[in-house]
Coordinates of C-alpha atoms and ligand atoms in Angstrom, one line a residue:
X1 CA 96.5 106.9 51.5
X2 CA 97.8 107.5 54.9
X3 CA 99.8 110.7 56.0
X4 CA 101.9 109.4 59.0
X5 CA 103.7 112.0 59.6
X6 CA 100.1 114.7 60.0
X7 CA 99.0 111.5 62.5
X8 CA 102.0 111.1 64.7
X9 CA 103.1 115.3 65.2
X10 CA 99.0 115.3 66.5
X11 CA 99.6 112.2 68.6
X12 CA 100.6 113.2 72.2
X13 CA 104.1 111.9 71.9
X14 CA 104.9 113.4 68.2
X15 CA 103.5 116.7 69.3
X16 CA 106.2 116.8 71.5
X17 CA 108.7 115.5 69.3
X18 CA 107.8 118.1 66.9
X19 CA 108.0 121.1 69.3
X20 CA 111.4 119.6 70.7
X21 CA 113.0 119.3 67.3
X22 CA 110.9 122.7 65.9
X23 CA 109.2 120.7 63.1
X24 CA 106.4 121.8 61.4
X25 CA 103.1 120.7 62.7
X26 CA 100.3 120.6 60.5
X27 CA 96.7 121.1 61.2
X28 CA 94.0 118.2 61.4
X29 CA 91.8 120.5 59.0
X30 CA 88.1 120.4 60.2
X31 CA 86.0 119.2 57.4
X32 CA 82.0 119.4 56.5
X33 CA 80.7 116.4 58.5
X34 CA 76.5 116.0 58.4
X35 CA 76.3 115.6 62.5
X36 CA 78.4 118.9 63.2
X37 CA 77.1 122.6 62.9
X38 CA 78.4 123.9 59.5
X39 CA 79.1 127.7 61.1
X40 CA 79.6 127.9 64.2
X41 CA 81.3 130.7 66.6
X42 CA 82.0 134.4 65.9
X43 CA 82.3 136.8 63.0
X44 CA 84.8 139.3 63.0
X45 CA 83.5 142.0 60.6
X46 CA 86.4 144.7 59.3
X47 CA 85.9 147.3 56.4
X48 CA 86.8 149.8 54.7
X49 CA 85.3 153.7 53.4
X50 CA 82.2 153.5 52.4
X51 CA 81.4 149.4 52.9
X52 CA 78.9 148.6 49.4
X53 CA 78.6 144.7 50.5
X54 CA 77.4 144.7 54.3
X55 CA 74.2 144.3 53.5
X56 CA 75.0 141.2 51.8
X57 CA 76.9 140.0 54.0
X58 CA 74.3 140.4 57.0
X59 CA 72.3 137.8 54.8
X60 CA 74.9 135.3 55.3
X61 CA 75.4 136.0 58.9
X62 CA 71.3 135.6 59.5
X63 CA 71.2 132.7 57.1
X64 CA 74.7 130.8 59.5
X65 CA 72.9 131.5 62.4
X66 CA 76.6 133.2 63.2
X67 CA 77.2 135.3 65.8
X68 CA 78.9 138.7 64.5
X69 CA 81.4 141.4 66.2
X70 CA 82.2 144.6 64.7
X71 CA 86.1 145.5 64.4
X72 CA 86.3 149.6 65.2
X73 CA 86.6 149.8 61.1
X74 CA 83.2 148.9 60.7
X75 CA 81.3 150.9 62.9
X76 CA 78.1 150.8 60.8
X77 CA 77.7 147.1 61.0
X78 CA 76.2 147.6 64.2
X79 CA 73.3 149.7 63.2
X80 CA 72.9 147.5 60.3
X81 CA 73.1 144.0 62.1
X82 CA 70.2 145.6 64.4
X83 CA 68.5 146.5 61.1
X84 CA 68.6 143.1 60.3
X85 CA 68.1 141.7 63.4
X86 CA 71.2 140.2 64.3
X87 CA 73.2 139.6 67.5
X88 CA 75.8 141.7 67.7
X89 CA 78.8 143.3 69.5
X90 CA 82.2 144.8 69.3
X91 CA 84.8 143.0 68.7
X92 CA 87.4 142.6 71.6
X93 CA 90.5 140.9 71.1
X94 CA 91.2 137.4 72.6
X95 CA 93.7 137.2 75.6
X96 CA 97.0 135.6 74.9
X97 CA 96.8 132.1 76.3
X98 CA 93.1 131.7 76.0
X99 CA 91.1 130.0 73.3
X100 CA 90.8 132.3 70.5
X101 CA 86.6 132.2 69.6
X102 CA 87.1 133.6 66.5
X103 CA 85.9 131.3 63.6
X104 CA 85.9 134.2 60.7
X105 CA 86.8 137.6 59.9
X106 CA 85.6 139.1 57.2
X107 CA 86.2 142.5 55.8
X108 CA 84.6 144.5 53.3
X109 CA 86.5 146.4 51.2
X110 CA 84.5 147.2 48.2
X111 CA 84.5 151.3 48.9
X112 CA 88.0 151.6 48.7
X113 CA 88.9 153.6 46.3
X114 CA 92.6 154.6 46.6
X115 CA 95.8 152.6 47.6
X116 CA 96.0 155.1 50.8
X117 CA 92.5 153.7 52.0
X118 CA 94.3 150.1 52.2
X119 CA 95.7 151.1 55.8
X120 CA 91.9 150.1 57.3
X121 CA 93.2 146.5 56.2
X122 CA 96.6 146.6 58.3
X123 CA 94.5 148.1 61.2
X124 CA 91.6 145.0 61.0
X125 CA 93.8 142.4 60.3
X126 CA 96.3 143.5 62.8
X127 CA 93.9 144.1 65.9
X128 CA 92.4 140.6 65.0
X129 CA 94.6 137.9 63.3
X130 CA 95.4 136.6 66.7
X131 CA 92.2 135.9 67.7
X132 CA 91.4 133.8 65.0
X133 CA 90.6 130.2 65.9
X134 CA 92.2 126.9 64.3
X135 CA 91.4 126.6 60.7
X136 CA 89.3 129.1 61.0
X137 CA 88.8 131.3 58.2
X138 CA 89.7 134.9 56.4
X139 CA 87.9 136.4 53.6
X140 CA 88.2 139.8 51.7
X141 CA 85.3 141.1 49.8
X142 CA 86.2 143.7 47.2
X143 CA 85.3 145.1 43.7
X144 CA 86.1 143.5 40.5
X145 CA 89.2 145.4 39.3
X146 CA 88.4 144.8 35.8
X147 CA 84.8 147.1 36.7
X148 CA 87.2 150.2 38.0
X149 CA 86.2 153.6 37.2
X150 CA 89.7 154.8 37.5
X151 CA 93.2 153.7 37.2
X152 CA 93.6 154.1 41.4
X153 CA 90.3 152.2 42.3
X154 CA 91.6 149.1 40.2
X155 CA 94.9 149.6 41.7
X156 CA 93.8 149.4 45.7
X157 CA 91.5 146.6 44.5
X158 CA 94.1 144.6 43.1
X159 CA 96.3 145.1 45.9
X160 CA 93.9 143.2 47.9
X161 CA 95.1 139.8 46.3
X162 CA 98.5 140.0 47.8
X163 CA 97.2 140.7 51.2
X164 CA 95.0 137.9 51.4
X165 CA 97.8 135.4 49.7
X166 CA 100.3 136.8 52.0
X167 CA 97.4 136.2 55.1
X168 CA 97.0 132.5 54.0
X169 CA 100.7 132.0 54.2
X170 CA 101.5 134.0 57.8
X171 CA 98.0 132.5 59.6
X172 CA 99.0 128.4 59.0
X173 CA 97.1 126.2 61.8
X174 CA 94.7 125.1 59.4
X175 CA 93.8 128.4 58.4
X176 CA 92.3 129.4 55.3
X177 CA 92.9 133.5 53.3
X178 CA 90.7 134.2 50.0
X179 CA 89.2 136.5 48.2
X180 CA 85.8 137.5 46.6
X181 CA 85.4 140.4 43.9
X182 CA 81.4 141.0 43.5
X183 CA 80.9 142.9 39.9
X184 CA 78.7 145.9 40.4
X185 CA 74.9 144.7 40.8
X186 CA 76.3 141.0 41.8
X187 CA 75.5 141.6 45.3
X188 CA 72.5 139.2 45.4
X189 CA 74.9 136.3 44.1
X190 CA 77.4 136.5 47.2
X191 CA 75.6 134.4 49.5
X192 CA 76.6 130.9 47.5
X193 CA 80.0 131.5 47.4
X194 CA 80.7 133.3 50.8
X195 CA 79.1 130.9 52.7
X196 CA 81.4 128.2 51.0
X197 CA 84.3 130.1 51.9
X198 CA 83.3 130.3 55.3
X199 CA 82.4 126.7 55.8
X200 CA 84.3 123.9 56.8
X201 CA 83.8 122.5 53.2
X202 CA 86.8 124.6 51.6
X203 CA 89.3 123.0 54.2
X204 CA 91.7 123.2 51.4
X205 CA 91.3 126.0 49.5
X206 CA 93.5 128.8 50.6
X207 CA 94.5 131.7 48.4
X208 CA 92.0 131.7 46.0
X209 CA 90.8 135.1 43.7
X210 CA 87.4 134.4 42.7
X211 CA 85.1 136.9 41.0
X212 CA 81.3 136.7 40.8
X213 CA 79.1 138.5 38.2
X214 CA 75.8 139.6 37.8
X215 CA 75.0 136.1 36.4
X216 CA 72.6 135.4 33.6
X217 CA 70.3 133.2 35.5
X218 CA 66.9 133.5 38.0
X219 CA 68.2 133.7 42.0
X220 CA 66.0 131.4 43.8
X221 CA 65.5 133.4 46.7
X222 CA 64.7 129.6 48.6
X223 CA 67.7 127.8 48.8
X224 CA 67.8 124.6 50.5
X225 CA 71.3 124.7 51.8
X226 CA 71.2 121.5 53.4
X227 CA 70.5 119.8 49.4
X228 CA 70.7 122.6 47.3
X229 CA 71.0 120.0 44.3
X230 CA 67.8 118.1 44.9
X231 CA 66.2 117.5 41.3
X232 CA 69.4 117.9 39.7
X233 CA 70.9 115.4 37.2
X234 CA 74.5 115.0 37.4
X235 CA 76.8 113.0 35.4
X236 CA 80.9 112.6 36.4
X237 CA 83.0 110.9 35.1
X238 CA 85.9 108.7 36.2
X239 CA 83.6 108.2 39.3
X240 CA 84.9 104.5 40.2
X241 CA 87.5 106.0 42.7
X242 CA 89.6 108.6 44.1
X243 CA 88.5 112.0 43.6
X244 CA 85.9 111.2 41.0
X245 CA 84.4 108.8 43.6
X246 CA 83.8 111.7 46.1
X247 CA 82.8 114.1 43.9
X248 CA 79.7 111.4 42.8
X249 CA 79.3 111.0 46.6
X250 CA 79.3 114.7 47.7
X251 CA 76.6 115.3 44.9
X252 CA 74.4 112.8 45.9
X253 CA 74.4 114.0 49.4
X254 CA 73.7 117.6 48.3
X255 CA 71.0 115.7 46.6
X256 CA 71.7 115.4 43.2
X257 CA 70.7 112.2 41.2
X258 CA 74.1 110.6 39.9
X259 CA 75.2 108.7 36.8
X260 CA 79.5 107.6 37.3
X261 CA 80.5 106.8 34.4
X262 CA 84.3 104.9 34.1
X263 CA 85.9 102.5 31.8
X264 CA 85.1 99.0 31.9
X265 CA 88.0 97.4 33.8
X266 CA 86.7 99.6 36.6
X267 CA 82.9 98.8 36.4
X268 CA 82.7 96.3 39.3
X269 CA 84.5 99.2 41.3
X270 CA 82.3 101.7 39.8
X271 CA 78.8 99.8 40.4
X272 CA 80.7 99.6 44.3
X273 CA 80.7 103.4 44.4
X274 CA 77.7 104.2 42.6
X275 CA 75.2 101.6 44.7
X276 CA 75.5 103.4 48.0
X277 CA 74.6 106.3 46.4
X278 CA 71.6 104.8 44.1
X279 CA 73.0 105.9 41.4
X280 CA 73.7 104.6 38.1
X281 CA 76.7 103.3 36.9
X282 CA 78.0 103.3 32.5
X283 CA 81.4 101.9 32.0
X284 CA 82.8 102.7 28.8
X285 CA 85.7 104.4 28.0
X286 CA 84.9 108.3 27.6
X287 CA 87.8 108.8 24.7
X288 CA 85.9 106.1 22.3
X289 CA 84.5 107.5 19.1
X290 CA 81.2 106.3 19.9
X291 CA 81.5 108.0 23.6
X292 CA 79.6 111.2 22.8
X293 CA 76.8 109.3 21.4
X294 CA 76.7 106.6 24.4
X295 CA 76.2 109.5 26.9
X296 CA 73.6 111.4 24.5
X297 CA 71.6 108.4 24.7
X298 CA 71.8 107.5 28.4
X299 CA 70.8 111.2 29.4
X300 CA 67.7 111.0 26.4
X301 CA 65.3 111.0 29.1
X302 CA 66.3 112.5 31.9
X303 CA 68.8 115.5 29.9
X304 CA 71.6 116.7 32.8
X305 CA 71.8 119.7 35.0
X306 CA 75.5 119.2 36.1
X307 CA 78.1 117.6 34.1
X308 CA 81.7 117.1 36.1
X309 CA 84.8 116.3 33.3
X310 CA 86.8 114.1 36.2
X311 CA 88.5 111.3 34.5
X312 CA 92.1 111.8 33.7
X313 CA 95.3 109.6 33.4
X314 CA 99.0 110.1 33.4
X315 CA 101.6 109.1 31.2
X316 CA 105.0 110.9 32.8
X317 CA 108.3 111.1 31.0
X318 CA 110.5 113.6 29.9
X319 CA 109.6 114.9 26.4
X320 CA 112.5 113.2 24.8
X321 CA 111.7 109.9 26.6
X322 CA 108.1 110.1 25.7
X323 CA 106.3 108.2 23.4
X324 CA 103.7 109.0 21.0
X325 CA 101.1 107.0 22.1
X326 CA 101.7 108.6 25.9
X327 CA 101.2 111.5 24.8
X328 CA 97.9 111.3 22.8
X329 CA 96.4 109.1 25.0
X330 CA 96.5 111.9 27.5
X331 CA 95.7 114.5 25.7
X332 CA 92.9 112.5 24.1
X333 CA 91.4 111.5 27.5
X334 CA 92.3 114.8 29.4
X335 CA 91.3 117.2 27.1
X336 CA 89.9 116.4 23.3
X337 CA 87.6 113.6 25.0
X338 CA 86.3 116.6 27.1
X339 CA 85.3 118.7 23.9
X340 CA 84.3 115.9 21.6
X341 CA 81.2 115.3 24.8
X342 CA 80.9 119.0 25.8
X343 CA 79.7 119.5 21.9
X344 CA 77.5 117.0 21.4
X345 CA 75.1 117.9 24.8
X346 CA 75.2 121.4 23.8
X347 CA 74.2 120.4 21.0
X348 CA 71.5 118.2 21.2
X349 CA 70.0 120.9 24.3
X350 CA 71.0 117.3 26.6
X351 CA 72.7 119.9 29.0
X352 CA 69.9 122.0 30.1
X353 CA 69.7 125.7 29.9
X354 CA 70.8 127.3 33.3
X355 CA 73.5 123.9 33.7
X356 CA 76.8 123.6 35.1
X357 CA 80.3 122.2 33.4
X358 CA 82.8 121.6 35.8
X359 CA 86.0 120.3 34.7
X360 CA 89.3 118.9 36.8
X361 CA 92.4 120.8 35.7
X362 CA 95.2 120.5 38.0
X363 CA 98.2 122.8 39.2
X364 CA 100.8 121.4 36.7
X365 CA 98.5 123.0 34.1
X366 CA 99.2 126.2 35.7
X367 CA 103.0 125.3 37.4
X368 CA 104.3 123.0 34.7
X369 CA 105.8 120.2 35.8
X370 CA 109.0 117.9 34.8
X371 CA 108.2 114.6 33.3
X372 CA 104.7 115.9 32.5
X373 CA 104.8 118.2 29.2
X374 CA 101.8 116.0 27.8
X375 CA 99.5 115.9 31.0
X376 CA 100.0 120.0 31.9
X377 CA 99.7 120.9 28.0
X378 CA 96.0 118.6 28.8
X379 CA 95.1 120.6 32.2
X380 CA 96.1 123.7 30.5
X381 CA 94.1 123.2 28.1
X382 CA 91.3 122.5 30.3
X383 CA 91.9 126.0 31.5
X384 CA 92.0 127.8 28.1
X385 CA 88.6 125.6 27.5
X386 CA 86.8 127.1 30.7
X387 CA 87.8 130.6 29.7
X388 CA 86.7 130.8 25.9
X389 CA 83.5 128.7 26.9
X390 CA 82.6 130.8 29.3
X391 CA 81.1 134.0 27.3
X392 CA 80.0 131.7 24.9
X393 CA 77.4 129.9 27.3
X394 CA 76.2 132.8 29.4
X395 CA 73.2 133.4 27.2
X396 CA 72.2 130.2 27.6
X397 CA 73.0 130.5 31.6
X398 CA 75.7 127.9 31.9
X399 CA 78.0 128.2 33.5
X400 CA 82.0 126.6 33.0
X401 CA 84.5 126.5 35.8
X402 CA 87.2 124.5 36.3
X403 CA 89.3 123.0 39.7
X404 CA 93.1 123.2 39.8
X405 CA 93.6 120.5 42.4
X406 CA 97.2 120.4 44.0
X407 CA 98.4 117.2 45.7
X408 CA 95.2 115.2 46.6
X409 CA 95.7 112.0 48.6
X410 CA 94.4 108.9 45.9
X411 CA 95.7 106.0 44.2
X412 CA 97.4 108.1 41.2
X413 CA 99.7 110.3 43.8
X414 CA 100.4 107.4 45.3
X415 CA 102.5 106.5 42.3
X416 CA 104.6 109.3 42.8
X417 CA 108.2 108.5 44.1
X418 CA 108.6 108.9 48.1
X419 CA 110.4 112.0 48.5
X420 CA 108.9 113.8 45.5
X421 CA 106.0 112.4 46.9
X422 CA 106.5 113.8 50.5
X423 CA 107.8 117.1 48.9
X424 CA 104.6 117.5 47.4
X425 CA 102.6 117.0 50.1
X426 CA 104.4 119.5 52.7
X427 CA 104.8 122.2 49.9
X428 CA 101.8 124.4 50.7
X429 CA 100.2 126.2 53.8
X430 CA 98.7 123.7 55.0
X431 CA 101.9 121.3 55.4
X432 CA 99.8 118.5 54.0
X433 CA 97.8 117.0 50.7
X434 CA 94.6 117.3 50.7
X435 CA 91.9 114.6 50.3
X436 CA 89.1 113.6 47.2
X437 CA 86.7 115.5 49.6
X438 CA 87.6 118.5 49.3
X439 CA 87.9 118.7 45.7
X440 CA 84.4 116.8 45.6
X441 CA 83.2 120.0 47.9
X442 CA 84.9 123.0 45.8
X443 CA 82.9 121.5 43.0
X444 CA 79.6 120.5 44.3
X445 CA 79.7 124.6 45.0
X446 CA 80.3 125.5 41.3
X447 CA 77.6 123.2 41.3
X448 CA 74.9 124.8 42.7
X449 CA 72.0 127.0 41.2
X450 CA 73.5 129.9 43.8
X451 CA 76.8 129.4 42.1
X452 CA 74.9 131.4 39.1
X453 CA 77.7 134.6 39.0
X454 CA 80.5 132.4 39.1
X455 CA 81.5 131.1 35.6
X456 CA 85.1 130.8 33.9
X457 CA 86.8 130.5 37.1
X458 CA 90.0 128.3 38.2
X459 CA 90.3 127.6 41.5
X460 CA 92.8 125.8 43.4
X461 CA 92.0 122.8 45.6
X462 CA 95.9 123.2 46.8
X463 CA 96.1 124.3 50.1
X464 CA 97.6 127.5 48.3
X465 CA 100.4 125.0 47.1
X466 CA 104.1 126.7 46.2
X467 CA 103.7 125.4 42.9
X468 CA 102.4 127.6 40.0
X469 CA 101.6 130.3 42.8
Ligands
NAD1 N1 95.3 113.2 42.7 C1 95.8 114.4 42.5 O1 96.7 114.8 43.3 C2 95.4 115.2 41.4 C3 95.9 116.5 41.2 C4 95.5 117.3 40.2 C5 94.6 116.8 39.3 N2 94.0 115.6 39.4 C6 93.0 115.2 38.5 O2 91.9 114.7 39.1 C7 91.2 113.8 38.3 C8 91.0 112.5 39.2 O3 92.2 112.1 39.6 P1 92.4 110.9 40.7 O4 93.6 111.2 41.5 O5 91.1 110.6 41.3 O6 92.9 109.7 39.7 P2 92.5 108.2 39.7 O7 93.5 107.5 38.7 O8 92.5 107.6 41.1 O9 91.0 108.1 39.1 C9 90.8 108.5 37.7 C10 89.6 107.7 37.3 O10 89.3 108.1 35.9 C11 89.1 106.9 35.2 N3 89.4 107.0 33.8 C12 90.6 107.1 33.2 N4 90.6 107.1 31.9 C13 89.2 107.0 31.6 C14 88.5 107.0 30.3 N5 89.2 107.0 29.2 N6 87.2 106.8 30.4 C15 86.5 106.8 31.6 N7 87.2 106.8 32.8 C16 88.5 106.9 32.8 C17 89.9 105.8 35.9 O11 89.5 104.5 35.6 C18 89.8 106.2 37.3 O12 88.7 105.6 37.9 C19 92.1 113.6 37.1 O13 91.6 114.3 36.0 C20 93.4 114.0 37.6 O14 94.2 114.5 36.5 C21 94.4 114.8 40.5

């Protein structure tokens, strides 16, 4: 679906209209494309007393091919960057009117220990905020609060989240703020995860909190990071269109073998968006009794690596307006259909030790929203799902996140009413709704074998949306 107004305020004639009339101008977001540099530019590296994560993050900086520049706050990177044997230099801040060269900053606060030590943030972000190029990107690394010795180390940790929410809100131009607390002895599972949040595949994930563990399963220390999912079997469902579409499509290009499965009204749509991608296409409807079974059977063979819970419908009315069938049918297909298959491929062993269960929830599960009381009581659920699965499957080292996506461009937003519509879109720091893509990224990262510390997560595809926030 097309966002006019995003393509005339970039047009030459709307960006003056805009400025004339002071309207808000949102960012063209640069996304992954295949035939541009993933990272490219400089690193801006801040931090704070006693820094516990720069060696990790000098293995992300070699492994970009990224140029780094230590802020005055981290004045041991440079040693270390030599260590390691990076380029690097200070940082010096960009001139007002020139092009800001910036593409990251990242600081390190995982030594700070007391909320006095949080001024070394105000000083980095301060010195350097300015300098940061269009969508370019912020990210805070700090401890888990919830692994605190003391009451003031969990305390200056947590403050960390309003910082980098507030960041993602006062940056804008495309943009993006978020934060990653590594668990003591997580170290070596950074590298996944922080290069996703430096790369132009998280276009629209802003004011995020995710936290990464030691993880239960083997780091491969050779990661193919152009198709980390080669050999995988992956299975999503509701992959005829829209965002299940792209997320069948983004796995297959990160190498992943696909089955789409959809129901069979859609299967000449479905064989459409599985052929490209020579895949395989099942269309039946994942709510039947008989579902479970069906999918047991195709995957008998092969078994699955990655299984992506996609499908969903809507049935909006108020609660007293709503009928009984509405709401069953989407709690059935949104939710219960979702456990009735998770069970049966844990189960039978069909989803492999060491796999990945990735499930679409969506911010009215978090938010609420009118008209809705049967379709966020489904994504909630989704969330309550990912969270009591999670401990459950770590000995078996599978993992079980969910996405909370926020206003995504596809056929089933374009239901929504024009201004409720519009509202929906422009409600979030990025002025704008995002696209299947970059749902279809977040998860092909939860995705990954590196994604191994990262398990009973919700993160928002939102463009750090008002809603729920
Ligand atoms: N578009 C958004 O803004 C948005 C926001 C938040 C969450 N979501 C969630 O993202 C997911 C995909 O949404 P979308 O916008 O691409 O929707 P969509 O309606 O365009 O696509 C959903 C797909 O699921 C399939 N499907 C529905 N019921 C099925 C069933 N019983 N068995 C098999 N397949 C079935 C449909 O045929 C369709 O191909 C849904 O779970 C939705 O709730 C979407």
């Amino acid at each position: 679906m097309n966002d006019s107004y995003l393509k005339f305020v970039n047009s030459p004639l709307g960006g003056r209209v805009a400025r004339s009339f002071g309207l808000p101008k949102p960012e063209v977001l640069r996304r992954y494309r295949a035939d541009t540099p993933e990272f490219d530019g400089l690193i801006a590296i801040g931090a704070g007393r006693a820094p516990q994560l720069l060696d990790a993050l000098a293995d992300v900086v070699k492994s970009t091919g990224l140029t780094s520049v230590a802020h005055e706050s981290a004045g041991l990177w440079i040693a270390l960057a030599n260590r390691h044997g990076l380029m690097t230099g200070r940082f010096e801040p960009t001139e007002p009117g020139a092009h800001a060269r910036v593409a990251a900053l990242v600081f390190d606060a995982s030594g700070i220990e007391d909320s006095t030590q949080l001024d070394a943030l105000y000083a980095f972000f301060h010195d350097t905020l300015r300098s940061l190029g269009k969508c370019g990107r912020i990210v805070v690394l700090g401890r888990t609060p919830e692994t605190c010795d003391t009451p003031r180390q969990w305390t200056a940790q947590r403050a960390l989240e309003g910082l980098v929410r507030s960041l993602g809100k006062e940056a804008r131009r495309g943009i993006t703020s978020n934060l990653i607390y590594v668990a003591p002895h997580a170290e070596h599972q950074l590298e996944g995860t922080l290069r996703f949040f430096l790369s132009a595949r998280s276009a629209y994930v802003s004011g995020q909190v995710v936290r990464i563990d030691a993880g239960s399963g083997a780091v491969s220390n050779a990661v193919d990071w152009a198709q980390p999912l080669a050999g995988r079997h992956a299975v999503v469902t509701g992959a005829a269109r829209g965002i299940g579409a792209a997320i069948a499509s983004v796995l297959a290009a990160q190498g992943a073998q696909v089955i789409g499965i959809d129901i069979p009204s859609a299967h000449d749509a479905l064989v459409d968006t599985m052929r490209p991608l020579a895949g395989t296409a099942l269309s039946f409807d994942i709510a039947a009794d008989d579902a479970p079974a069906q999918i047991a059977a195709a995957l008998d063979e092969t078994g699955v690596d990655i299984f992506v819970h996609n499908a969903g419908i809507t049935k909006d009315k108020t609660i007293a307006k709503m009928s009984e069938a509405a709401w069953h049918n989407v709690i059935d297909i949104n939710l219960s259909a979702q456990e009735r298959i998770d069970d049966a491929l844990l189960a039978a062993g069909t989803l492999r030790d060491g796999g990945r269960i990735v499930c679409v929830s969506s911010i009215s599960g978090i938010a609420g929203n009118l008209g809705q009381t049967n379709y966020a009581a489904s994504k909630a659920g989704v969330i309550g799902r990912v969270q009591s699965m999670a401990p459950q499957l770590r000995a078996r080292h599978i993992t079980i996140n969910a996405v909370a996506p926020g206003f995504i461009e596809t056929q089933m937003t374009a239901k929504i009413p024009l201004t409720i519509r519009e509202a929906g879109r422009r409600m979030n720091s990025m002025s704008q709704g995002g696209l299947p893509v970059d749902v279809a990224q977040t998860i092909a990262w939860l995705a990954q074998p590196a994604s191994a510390g990262v398990t009973g997560q919700i993160v928002r595809v939102c463009g750090q949306s008002l809603l729920g926030a």
